[in-house]
PDB file of C-alpha atoms and ligand atoms in Angstrom:
ATOM      1  CA  MET Z 286      68.592  84.688  88.068  1.00 90.00           C
ATOM      2  CA  LYS Z 287      66.017  86.737  89.928  1.00 95.00           C
ATOM      3  CA  CYS Z 288      66.363  89.746  92.231  1.00 97.00           C
ATOM      4  CA  SER Z 289      66.520  88.559  95.829  1.00 95.00           C
ATOM      5  CA  ILE Z 290      64.054  91.281  96.831  1.00 96.00           C
ATOM      6  CA  CYS Z 291      61.414  91.736  94.124  1.00 96.00           C
ATOM      7  CA  ASN Z 292      61.689  88.675  91.848  1.00 88.00           C
ATOM      8  CA  GLU Z 293      62.437  90.769  88.758  1.00 95.00           C
ATOM      9  CA  LYS Z 294      65.296  89.751  86.482  1.00 96.00           C
ATOM     10  CA  ALA Z 295      68.657  90.290  88.224  1.00 97.00           C
ATOM     11  CA  VAL Z 296      71.309  92.466  86.517  1.00 96.00           C
ATOM     12  CA  GLY Z 297      74.162  91.488  88.805  1.00 95.00           C
ATOM     13  CA  SER Z 298      75.212  90.497  92.283  1.00 96.00           C
ATOM     14  CA  PHE Z 299      76.246  92.737  95.132  1.00 97.00           C
ATOM     15  CA  GLN Z 300      78.034  90.873  97.922  1.00 96.00           C
ATOM     16  CA  GLU Z 301      76.951  87.568  96.389  1.00 93.00           C
ATOM     17  CA  LYS Z 302      73.230  88.421  96.298  1.00 96.00           C
ATOM     18  CA  PRO Z 303      71.492  88.928  92.945  1.00 97.00           C
ATOM     19  CA  TYR Z 304      69.520  92.144  92.401  1.00 98.00           C
ATOM     20  CA  CYS Z 305      67.490  93.930  89.735  1.00 97.00           C
ATOM     21  CA  SER Z 306      68.878  97.314  88.704  1.00 97.00           C
ATOM     22  CA  GLU Z 307      66.798  99.292  91.182  1.00 97.00           C
ATOM     23  CA  HIS Z 308      67.649  97.068  94.142  1.00 98.00           C
ATOM     24  CA  PHE Z 309      71.292  96.729  93.113  1.00 98.00           C
ATOM     25  CA  LYS Z 310      71.649 100.489  93.303  1.00 98.00           C
ATOM     26  CA  GLU Z 311      69.866 100.596  96.614  1.00 98.00           C
ATOM     27  CA  ALA Z 312      71.977  97.785  98.110  1.00 98.00           C
ATOM     28  CA  LEU Z 313      75.297  99.319  97.055  1.00 98.00           C
ATOM     29  CA  GLU Z 314      74.358 102.821  98.160  1.00 98.00           C
ATOM     30  CA  SER Z 315      73.065 101.745 101.540  1.00 98.00           C
ATOM     31  CA  PHE Z 316      76.200  99.639 102.124  1.00 98.00           C
ATOM     32  CA  VAL Z 317      78.440 102.629 101.352  1.00 98.00           C
ATOM     33  CA  PHE Z 318      76.288 105.009 103.423  1.00 98.00           C
ATOM     34  CA  SER Z 319      76.599 102.675 106.430  1.00 98.00           C
ATOM     35  CA  PHE Z 320      80.352 102.343 105.927  1.00 98.00           C
ATOM     36  CA  ILE Z 321      80.793 106.134 105.800  1.00 98.00           C
ATOM     37  CA  LYS Z 322      78.705 106.517 108.934  1.00 97.00           C
ATOM     38  CA  GLU Z 323      80.268 103.688 110.915  1.00 97.00           C
ATOM     39  CA  LYS Z 324      83.852 104.759 110.152  1.00 96.00           C
ATOM     40  CA  LYS Z 325      83.028 108.492 110.376  1.00 95.00           C
ATOM     41  CA  LEU Z 326      84.589 109.146 106.980  1.00 96.00           C
ATOM     42  CA  ILE Z 327      82.623 112.349 106.366  1.00 96.00           C
ATOM     43  CA  PRO Z 328      82.683 114.485 109.507  1.00 92.00           C
ATOM     44  CA  SER Z 329      81.596 117.868 108.135  1.00 93.00           C
ATOM     45  CA  SER Z 330      80.382 119.772 105.089  1.00 95.00           C
ATOM     46  CA  LYS Z 331      83.929 120.590 103.953  1.00 96.00           C
ATOM     47  CA  VAL Z 332      84.370 117.613 101.672  1.00 97.00           C
ATOM     48  CA  CYS Z 333      86.206 117.264  98.429  1.00 97.00           C
ATOM     49  CA  VAL Z 334      85.958 114.304  96.054  1.00 98.00           C
ATOM     50  CA  ALA Z 335      88.922 113.522  93.825  1.00 97.00           C
ATOM     51  CA  VAL Z 336      87.537 112.787  90.366  1.00 96.00           C
ATOM     52  CA  SER Z 337      88.955 111.677  87.042  1.00 91.00           C
ATOM     53  CA  GLY Z 338      85.812 111.104  85.004  1.00 90.00           C
ATOM     54  CA  GLY Z 339      86.167 107.323  85.250  1.00 91.00           C
ATOM     55  CA  LYS Z 340      83.585 104.887  86.641  1.00 94.00           C
ATOM     56  CA  ASP Z 341      84.939 104.740  90.210  1.00 96.00           C
ATOM     57  CA  SER Z 342      85.229 108.439  90.941  1.00 95.00           C
ATOM     58  CA  THR Z 343      82.028 109.396  89.108  1.00 97.00           C
ATOM     59  CA  SER Z 344      80.095 106.759  91.093  1.00 98.00           C
ATOM     60  CA  LEU Z 345      81.777 108.008  94.270  1.00 98.00           C
ATOM     61  CA  LEU Z 346      80.896 111.636  93.589  1.00 98.00           C
ATOM     62  CA  ASN Z 347      77.280 110.616  93.008  1.00 98.00           C
ATOM     63  CA  ILE Z 348      77.069 108.603  96.234  1.00 98.00           C
ATOM     64  CA  VAL Z 349      78.949 111.088  98.455  1.00 98.00           C
ATOM     65  CA  SER Z 350      76.768 113.853  97.094  1.00 98.00           C
ATOM     66  CA  LYS Z 351      73.608 111.868  97.923  1.00 97.00           C
ATOM     67  CA  TYR Z 352      74.925 111.002 101.373  1.00 98.00           C
ATOM     68  CA  MET Z 353      75.784 114.600 102.216  1.00 98.00           C
ATOM     69  CA  GLN Z 354      72.433 115.899 101.070  1.00 97.00           C
ATOM     70  CA  ASN Z 355      70.659 113.236 103.141  1.00 96.00           C
ATOM     71  CA  GLN Z 356      72.667 114.395 106.149  1.00 96.00           C
ATOM     72  CA  GLY Z 357      72.015 118.082 105.503  1.00 97.00           C
ATOM     73  CA  LEU Z 358      75.698 118.692 104.730  1.00 97.00           C
ATOM     74  CA  GLY Z 359      75.236 120.376 101.364  1.00 96.00           C
ATOM     75  CA  LYS Z 360      77.293 119.269  98.401  1.00 96.00           C
ATOM     76  CA  PRO Z 361      80.907 118.186  97.999  1.00 98.00           C
ATOM     77  CA  THR Z 362      83.392 119.924  95.724  1.00 98.00           C
ATOM     78  CA  ALA Z 363      84.917 117.858  92.922  1.00 98.00           C
ATOM     79  CA  LEU Z 364      88.650 118.172  92.328  1.00 97.00           C
ATOM     80  CA  CYS Z 365      90.059 116.929  89.040  1.00 96.00           C
ATOM     81  CA  ILE Z 366      93.721 116.722  88.144  1.00 96.00           C
ATOM     82  CA  ASN Z 367      94.628 116.905  84.486  1.00 95.00           C
ATOM     83  CA  GLU Z 368      97.902 115.028  83.988  1.00 94.00           C
ATOM     84  CA  GLY Z 369      97.957 115.936  80.310  1.00 93.00           C
ATOM     85  CA  ILE Z 370      97.493 112.558  78.652  1.00 92.00           C
ATOM     86  CA  GLU Z 371      96.131 113.193  75.199  1.00 90.00           C
ATOM     87  CA  GLY Z 372      93.296 111.092  73.868  1.00 88.00           C
ATOM     88  CA  TYR Z 373      92.552 109.856  77.386  1.00 88.00           C
ATOM     89  CA  ARG Z 374      92.260 112.462  80.110  1.00 89.00           C
ATOM     90  CA  ASP Z 375      90.855 115.220  77.871  1.00 87.00           C
ATOM     91  CA  LYS Z 376      87.880 112.984  77.126  1.00 88.00           C
ATOM     92  CA  THR Z 377      87.197 111.982  80.747  1.00 91.00           C
ATOM     93  CA  ILE Z 378      87.449 115.626  81.882  1.00 93.00           C
ATOM     94  CA  LYS Z 379      84.704 116.544  79.448  1.00 93.00           C
ATOM     95  CA  ASP Z 380      82.540 113.775  80.952  1.00 93.00           C
ATOM     96  CA  ILE Z 381      83.100 114.810  84.561  1.00 95.00           C
ATOM     97  CA  ALA Z 382      82.536 118.502  83.763  1.00 96.00           C
ATOM     98  CA  GLU Z 383      79.208 117.562  82.217  1.00 95.00           C
ATOM     99  CA  PHE Z 384      78.279 115.431  85.253  1.00 96.00           C
ATOM    100  CA  CYS Z 385      79.126 118.259  87.683  1.00 97.00           C
ATOM    101  CA  ASN Z 386      77.239 120.771  85.620  1.00 97.00           C
ATOM    102  CA  LYS Z 387      74.142 118.574  85.521  1.00 96.00           C
ATOM    103  CA  ASN Z 388      74.273 117.918  89.264  1.00 96.00           C
ATOM    104  CA  ASP Z 389      75.183 121.458  90.249  1.00 96.00           C
ATOM    105  CA  ILE Z 390      78.503 120.445  91.859  1.00 98.00           C
ATOM    106  CA  ASP Z 391      81.520 122.789  91.899  1.00 97.00           C
ATOM    107  CA  LEU Z 392      84.421 121.416  89.882  1.00 97.00           C
ATOM    108  CA  LYS Z 393      87.974 122.538  90.569  1.00 97.00           C
ATOM    109  CA  LEU Z 394      90.433 121.759  87.750  1.00 96.00           C
ATOM    110  CA  VAL Z 395      94.183 121.601  88.328  1.00 97.00           C
ATOM    111  CA  SER Z 396      96.769 120.634  85.716  1.00 96.00           C
ATOM    112  CA  PHE Z 397     100.339 119.288  85.664  1.00 96.00           C
ATOM    113  CA  LYS Z 398     101.107 121.813  82.919  1.00 96.00           C
ATOM    114  CA  ASP Z 399     100.128 124.824  85.050  1.00 96.00           C
ATOM    115  CA  GLU Z 400     101.694 123.497  88.237  1.00 95.00           C
ATOM    116  CA  PHE Z 401     104.854 121.794  87.024  1.00 95.00           C
ATOM    117  CA  GLY Z 402     105.348 123.223  83.536  1.00 94.00           C
ATOM    118  CA  PHE Z 403     104.987 119.891  81.751  1.00 94.00           C
ATOM    119  CA  THR Z 404     102.263 117.426  80.844  1.00 95.00           C
ATOM    120  CA  MET Z 405     102.674 113.708  81.537  1.00 93.00           C
ATOM    121  CA  ASP Z 406     103.000 113.182  77.758  1.00 92.00           C
ATOM    122  CA  GLU Z 407     105.871 115.686  77.558  1.00 92.00           C
ATOM    123  CA  TYR Z 408     107.604 114.245  80.607  1.00 91.00           C
ATOM    124  CA  LEU Z 409     107.510 110.700  79.274  1.00 89.00           C
ATOM    125  CA  GLU Z 410     108.641 111.750  75.832  1.00 88.00           C
ATOM    126  CA  ARG Z 411     111.725 113.432  77.310  1.00 85.00           C
ATOM    127  CA  GLU Z 412     112.534 110.724  79.788  1.00 80.00           C
ATOM    128  CA  GLY Z 413     112.075 108.008  77.173  1.00 73.00           C
ATOM    129  CA  GLU Z 414     113.427 104.614  78.022  1.00 58.00           C
ATOM    130  CA  HIS Z 415     115.042 105.759  81.294  1.00 62.00           C
ATOM    131  CA  LEU Z 416     111.706 105.712  83.006  1.00 66.00           C
ATOM    132  CA  SER Z 417     111.142 102.924  85.483  1.00 65.00           C
ATOM    133  CA  SER Z 418     107.408 103.324  86.046  1.00 77.00           C
ATOM    134  CA  PRO Z 419     105.198 106.057  84.569  1.00 83.00           C
ATOM    135  CA  CYS Z 420     102.477 105.305  87.140  1.00 83.00           C
ATOM    136  CA  SER Z 421     104.741 105.976  90.112  1.00 84.00           C
ATOM    137  CA  VAL Z 422     105.837 109.389  88.757  1.00 89.00           C
ATOM    138  CA  CYS Z 423     102.255 110.282  87.896  1.00 91.00           C
ATOM    139  CA  GLY Z 424     101.048 109.035  91.295  1.00 89.00           C
ATOM    140  CA  VAL Z 425     103.531 111.188  93.245  1.00 92.00           C
ATOM    141  CA  LEU Z 426     102.569 114.311  91.305  1.00 95.00           C
ATOM    142  CA  ARG Z 427      98.850 113.631  91.583  1.00 94.00           C
ATOM    143  CA  ARG Z 428      98.948 113.038  95.344  1.00 91.00           C
ATOM    144  CA  TYR Z 429     101.020 116.212  95.730  1.00 94.00           C
ATOM    145  CA  LEU Z 430      98.458 118.347  93.872  1.00 95.00           C
ATOM    146  CA  LEU Z 431      95.545 116.642  95.562  1.00 93.00           C
ATOM    147  CA  ASN Z 432      96.939 117.528  98.968  1.00 91.00           C
ATOM    148  CA  LYS Z 433      97.914 121.061  97.953  1.00 93.00           C
ATOM    149  CA  HIS Z 434      94.513 121.906  96.483  1.00 94.00           C
ATOM    150  CA  ALA Z 435      92.372 120.154  99.070  1.00 92.00           C
ATOM    151  CA  ARG Z 436      93.795 122.055 102.029  1.00 90.00           C
ATOM    152  CA  ASP Z 437      90.595 123.973 102.730  1.00 90.00           C
ATOM    153  CA  PHE Z 438      88.642 120.743 103.136  1.00 94.00           C
ATOM    154  CA  ASP Z 439      88.389 118.403 106.112  1.00 93.00           C
ATOM    155  CA  VAL Z 440      88.597 115.272 103.981  1.00 94.00           C
ATOM    156  CA  VAL Z 441      89.301 114.200 100.423  1.00 95.00           C
ATOM    157  CA  CYS Z 442      87.347 111.151  99.254  1.00 97.00           C
ATOM    158  CA  THR Z 443      89.015 108.967  96.655  1.00 96.00           C
ATOM    159  CA  GLY Z 444      87.439 106.269  94.493  1.00 96.00           C
ATOM    160  CA  HIS Z 445      89.848 103.440  95.396  1.00 96.00           C
ATOM    161  CA  ASN Z 446      87.944 100.164  95.532  1.00 97.00           C
ATOM    162  CA  MET Z 447      88.582  96.771  97.093  1.00 98.00           C
ATOM    163  CA  ASP Z 448      90.555  95.560  94.066  1.00 97.00           C
ATOM    164  CA  ASP Z 449      92.866  98.626  94.057  1.00 95.00           C
ATOM    165  CA  GLU Z 450      93.473  98.340  97.766  1.00 97.00           C
ATOM    166  CA  ALA Z 451      94.160  94.594  97.849  1.00 97.00           C
ATOM    167  CA  GLN Z 452      96.571  95.064  94.920  1.00 96.00           C
ATOM    168  CA  SER Z 453      98.395  97.839  96.800  1.00 94.00           C
ATOM    169  CA  VAL Z 454      98.826  95.668  99.896  1.00 96.00           C
ATOM    170  CA  ILE Z 455     100.389  92.868  97.840  1.00 96.00           C
ATOM    171  CA  MET Z 456     102.539  95.294  95.818  1.00 94.00           C
ATOM    172  CA  ASN Z 457     103.942  96.976  98.928  1.00 93.00           C
ATOM    173  CA  LEU Z 458     104.715  93.579 100.435  1.00 94.00           C
ATOM    174  CA  LEU Z 459     106.501  92.405  97.295  1.00 94.00           C
ATOM    175  CA  ASN Z 460     108.415  95.696  97.053  1.00 91.00           C
ATOM    176  CA  ASP Z 461     109.266  95.573 100.764  1.00 92.00           C
ATOM    177  CA  ASN Z 462     107.754  99.021 101.154  1.00 89.00           C
ATOM    178  CA  MET Z 463     106.586  98.902 104.769  1.00 88.00           C
ATOM    179  CA  GLY Z 464     106.387 102.676 105.097  1.00 85.00           C
ATOM    180  CA  LEU Z 465     103.842 102.904 102.288  1.00 86.00           C
ATOM    181  CA  LEU Z 466     102.040  99.803 103.527  1.00 91.00           C
ATOM    182  CA  ALA Z 467     101.566 101.393 106.949  1.00 89.00           C
ATOM    183  CA  ARG Z 468      99.834 104.382 105.318  1.00 87.00           C
ATOM    184  CA  GLN Z 469      97.138 102.370 103.565  1.00 91.00           C
ATOM    185  CA  GLY Z 470      93.591 101.711 104.709  1.00 94.00           C
ATOM    186  CA  TYR Z 471      90.282 103.551 104.407  1.00 95.00           C
ATOM    187  CA  PHE Z 472      91.920 106.457 106.243  1.00 89.00           C
ATOM    188  CA  SER Z 473      95.216 107.156 104.469  1.00 80.00           C
ATOM    189  CA  GLY Z 474      98.355 108.434 106.037  1.00 68.00           C
ATOM    190  CA  LEU Z 475      99.556 108.418 109.613  1.00 64.00           C
ATOM    191  CA  LEU Z 476     101.285 111.694 110.215  1.00 62.00           C
ATOM    192  CA  HIS Z 477      98.956 114.429 111.367  1.00 63.00           C
ATOM    193  CA  SER Z 478      99.555 117.932 110.175  1.00 69.00           C
ATOM    194  CA  ASP Z 479      97.456 120.955 109.273  1.00 72.00           C
ATOM    195  CA  LYS Z 480      99.072 120.722 105.892  1.00 77.00           C
ATOM    196  CA  PHE Z 481      97.783 117.206 105.256  1.00 82.00           C
ATOM    197  CA  THR Z 482      94.158 116.678 104.375  1.00 87.00           C
ATOM    198  CA  LYS Z 483      92.879 113.246 105.399  1.00 89.00           C
ATOM    199  CA  ARG Z 484      92.158 110.944 102.479  1.00 92.00           C
ATOM    200  CA  VAL Z 485      89.228 108.573 102.899  1.00 96.00           C
ATOM    201  CA  LYS Z 486      88.012 105.661 100.777  1.00 97.00           C
ATOM    202  CA  PRO Z 487      84.261 104.969 100.987  1.00 98.00           C
ATOM    203  CA  PHE Z 488      84.578 102.120  98.402  1.00 98.00           C
ATOM    204  CA  TYR Z 489      87.192 100.249 100.470  1.00 98.00           C
ATOM    205  CA  PHE Z 490      85.014  97.126 100.673  1.00 98.00           C
ATOM    206  CA  VAL Z 491      83.269  97.454  97.295  1.00 98.00           C
ATOM    207  CA  LYS Z 492      84.561  95.330  94.422  1.00 97.00           C
ATOM    208  CA  GLU Z 493      85.549  96.891  91.123  1.00 96.00           C
ATOM    209  CA  LYS Z 494      82.998  94.870  89.182  1.00 96.00           C
ATOM    210  CA  GLU Z 495      80.231  95.992  91.555  1.00 97.00           C
ATOM    211  CA  ILE Z 496      81.082  99.631  90.848  1.00 97.00           C
ATOM    212  CA  MET Z 497      81.177  98.814  87.148  1.00 96.00           C
ATOM    213  CA  ILE Z 498      77.586  97.508  87.347  1.00 97.00           C
ATOM    214  CA  TYR Z 499      76.510 100.507  89.447  1.00 98.00           C
ATOM    215  CA  SER Z 500      77.940 102.954  86.911  1.00 96.00           C
ATOM    216  CA  LEU Z 501      76.226 101.155  84.017  1.00 96.00           C
ATOM    217  CA  ILE Z 502      72.843 101.085  85.771  1.00 96.00           C
ATOM    218  CA  SER Z 503      73.203 104.758  86.650  1.00 96.00           C
ATOM    219  CA  LYS Z 504      73.869 105.508  82.952  1.00 95.00           C
ATOM    220  CA  PHE Z 505      76.761 107.844  83.714  1.00 94.00           C
ATOM    221  CA  ASN Z 506      78.336 109.251  80.607  1.00 89.00           C
ATOM    222  CA  ILE Z 507      81.792 107.714  81.053  1.00 88.00           C
ATOM    223  CA  SER Z 508      84.309 105.855  78.948  1.00 82.00           C
ATOM    224  CA  PHE Z 509      85.910 102.665  80.178  1.00 80.00           C
ATOM    225  CA  ASN Z 510      89.316 103.159  78.563  1.00 80.00           C
ATOM    226  CA  ALA Z 511      92.359 102.547  80.715  1.00 81.00           C
ATOM    227  CA  CYS Z 512      95.270 104.966  80.843  1.00 84.00           C
ATOM    228  CA  PRO Z 513      97.615 104.212  77.879  1.00 84.00           C
ATOM    229  CA  TYR Z 514     100.665 104.304  80.184  1.00 84.00           C
ATOM    230  CA  ALA Z 515      99.283 101.811  82.700  1.00 79.00           C
ATOM    231  CA  LYS Z 516     100.286  98.838  80.526  1.00 75.00           C
ATOM    232  CA  ALA Z 517     103.816  98.873  81.913  1.00 71.00           C
ATOM    233  CA  ASP Z 518     102.718  98.974  85.538  1.00 78.00           C
ATOM    234  CA  PHE Z 519     103.660  96.321  88.071  1.00 83.00           C
ATOM    235  CA  ARG Z 520     100.036  96.480  89.236  1.00 87.00           C
ATOM    236  CA  ASN Z 521      98.911  94.425  86.219  1.00 89.00           C
ATOM    237  CA  PRO Z 522     100.397  91.022  87.128  1.00 93.00           C
ATOM    238  CA  VAL Z 523      99.180  91.548  90.714  1.00 95.00           C
ATOM    239  CA  ARG Z 524      95.664  92.293  89.423  1.00 94.00           C
ATOM    240  CA  VAL Z 525      95.690  89.090  87.351  1.00 95.00           C
ATOM    241  CA  PHE Z 526      96.947  87.064  90.309  1.00 96.00           C
ATOM    242  CA  LEU Z 527      94.264  88.399  92.670  1.00 97.00           C
ATOM    243  CA  ASN Z 528      91.504  87.861  90.103  1.00 96.00           C
ATOM    244  CA  GLU Z 529      92.616  84.256  89.701  1.00 97.00           C
ATOM    245  CA  LYS Z 530      92.567  83.779  93.473  1.00 97.00           C
ATOM    246  CA  GLU Z 531      89.126  85.337  93.628  1.00 95.00           C
ATOM    247  CA  SER Z 532      87.747  82.901  91.108  1.00 95.00           C
ATOM    248  CA  GLU Z 533      88.732  80.134  93.533  1.00 96.00           C
ATOM    249  CA  ASP Z 534      87.664  81.967  96.684  1.00 95.00           C
ATOM    250  CA  LYS Z 535      85.221  84.860  96.452  1.00 94.00           C
ATOM    251  CA  ASN Z 536      86.623  86.369  99.672  1.00 96.00           C
ATOM    252  CA  ALA Z 537      90.252  86.443  98.504  1.00 97.00           C
ATOM    253  CA  LYS Z 538      90.511  90.251  98.185  1.00 97.00           C
ATOM    254  CA  LYS Z 539      88.489  90.906 101.299  1.00 97.00           C
ATOM    255  CA  ASN Z 540      90.751  88.529 103.237  1.00 97.00           C
ATOM    256  CA  VAL Z 541      93.815  90.515 102.139  1.00 98.00           C
ATOM    257  CA  LEU Z 542      92.230  93.744 103.402  1.00 97.00           C
ATOM    258  CA  GLU Z 543      90.998  92.304 106.656  1.00 97.00           C
ATOM    259  CA  PHE Z 544      94.383  90.803 107.375  1.00 97.00           C
ATOM    260  CA  TYR Z 545      95.999  94.146 106.566  1.00 96.00           C
ATOM    261  CA  LEU Z 546      93.617  96.090 108.840  1.00 96.00           C
ATOM    262  CA  SER Z 547      94.294  93.670 111.680  1.00 96.00           C
ATOM    263  CA  ILE Z 548      98.025  94.471 111.618  1.00 94.00           C
ATOM    264  CA  LYS Z 549      97.886  98.105 110.482  1.00 92.00           C
ATOM    265  CA  ASP Z 550      98.067  99.705 113.932  1.00 89.00           C
ATOM    266  CA  ARG Z 551     101.070  97.669 114.992  1.00 90.00           C
ATOM    267  CA  LEU Z 552     102.788  98.362 111.688  1.00 89.00           C
ATOM    268  CA  ALA Z 553     102.042 102.088 111.907  1.00 86.00           C
ATOM    269  CA  GLN Z 554     103.670 102.287 115.368  1.00 85.00           C
ATOM    270  CA  GLN Z 555     107.046 101.787 113.741  1.00 83.00           C
ATOM    271  CA  PHE Z 556     106.639 104.843 111.564  1.00 80.00           C
ATOM    272  CA  LEU Z 557     105.033 107.260 114.003  1.00 74.00           C
ATOM    273  CA  ASN Z 558     108.397 108.659 115.018  1.00 69.00           C
ATOM    274  CA  GLU Z 559     109.152 109.823 111.505  1.00 71.00           C
ATOM    275  CA  SER Z 560     109.045 113.558 111.734  1.00 71.00           C
ATOM    276  CA  LEU Z 561     107.211 115.632 109.222  1.00 77.00           C
ATOM    277  CA  GLN Z 562     109.287 118.373 107.673  1.00 84.00           C
ATOM    278  CA  GLU Z 563     108.731 121.081 105.152  1.00 89.00           C
ATOM    279  CA  CYS Z 564     110.208 120.649 101.698  1.00 93.00           C
ATOM    280  CA  GLN Z 565     113.100 123.138 101.346  1.00 95.00           C
ATOM    281  CA  ILE Z 566     111.998 124.057  97.854  1.00 95.00           C
ATOM    282  CA  CYS Z 567     108.191 124.193  97.778  1.00 94.00           C
ATOM    283  CA  HIS Z 568     107.375 124.251 101.541  1.00 92.00           C
ATOM    284  CA  GLU Z 569     104.818 121.495 101.191  1.00 91.00           C
ATOM    285  CA  PRO Z 570     104.897 118.811 103.926  1.00 86.00           C
ATOM    286  CA  SER Z 571     107.428 116.063 103.279  1.00 86.00           C
ATOM    287  CA  SER Z 572     109.138 113.246 105.159  1.00 81.00           C
ATOM    288  CA  LYS Z 573     112.428 114.233 103.495  1.00 87.00           C
ATOM    289  CA  ARG Z 574     114.326 117.500 103.049  1.00 92.00           C
ATOM    290  CA  ILE Z 575     113.271 117.702  99.411  1.00 95.00           C
ATOM    291  CA  CYS Z 576     109.867 116.273  98.528  1.00 93.00           C
ATOM    292  CA  GLU Z 577     109.342 113.661  95.818  1.00 93.00           C
ATOM    293  CA  ALA Z 578     107.478 116.078  93.548  1.00 95.00           C
ATOM    294  CA  CYS Z 579     110.365 118.562  93.631  1.00 96.00           C
ATOM    295  CA  ARG Z 580     112.786 115.723  92.827  1.00 93.00           C
ATOM    296  CA  ILE Z 581     110.740 114.900  89.750  1.00 92.00           C
ATOM    297  CA  ARG Z 582     110.680 118.600  88.803  1.00 92.00           C
ATOM    298  CA  GLU Z 583     114.480 118.740  89.168  1.00 91.00           C
ATOM    299  CA  LYS Z 584     114.815 115.669  87.001  1.00 87.00           C
ATOM    300  CA  TRP Z 585     112.656 117.279  84.312  1.00 87.00           C
ATOM    301  CA  THR Z 586     114.870 120.360  84.109  1.00 86.00           C
ATOM    302  CA  SER Z 587     118.015 118.216  84.011  1.00 82.00           C
ATOM    303  CA  PHE Z 588     117.001 116.129  80.994  1.00 73.00           C
TER     304      PHE Z 588
HETATM  305 ZN1   ZN G 846      64.490  93.967  92.722  1.00 55.91          ZN
HETATM  306 ZN1   ZN G 847     108.805 120.215  97.316  1.00 55.91          ZN
END
């Protein structure tokens, strides 16, 4: 197959059009730039990018950084949370530190161990077989730290792509979790508070495999290993299901997201009356008296 612009050999397709490496990069970047602009995802120079050292967040940091410099907004700050997963996160942190160093981007490192007193490895070892889903515990703690440490910024950009987001819609439907469903979208959350930093997703309409190609062309120093604990996650069968659907209909994932966006506002109305409180223990914002992160902390000390 040949590049649809220059006739050179194509390396992959972006939105169903084949491109050579140079034009693939250009097409993906200009699509994301337009999306950021159209949806006003980056309103100021106070921008933080949540990074893990994987392909999605490294590609995102690169693109947001380019976008901001084009707009005269300076550079973003990278924020990396170390969950303490040996043989996995330690390696990706080294990669992202190197990337930030090379590109002169400030990197802020925060760890579960310093904040909560335990690593994810230690937590799972203690909890053993009682644990329902490692990813949900890890996700609560990560979102908590992300919000806490991004407070000085106007937005936090996260690397969630079209695959992640379509999976989350289906998972929240299957779990009957309407509250969480209402908070999805390229702008996360619905309760406004000074204590909540808006989370935005510039890759909302970019497929995982397109980011994979972008990261390979860009020659980022990244590893493609998945988290060792993710095997048990309910996300996996949903991912397989959506990939199967996509092989029959290339718009399957996009359809899920467009349907979701068309009902989001009406769905969100139902949850707007939920009042935002302060957690009695840590004083972080919470929809309950005690926040989820403090519940997990309590559980850890009770083992
Ligand atoms: Zn080309
Ligand atoms: Zn709390």
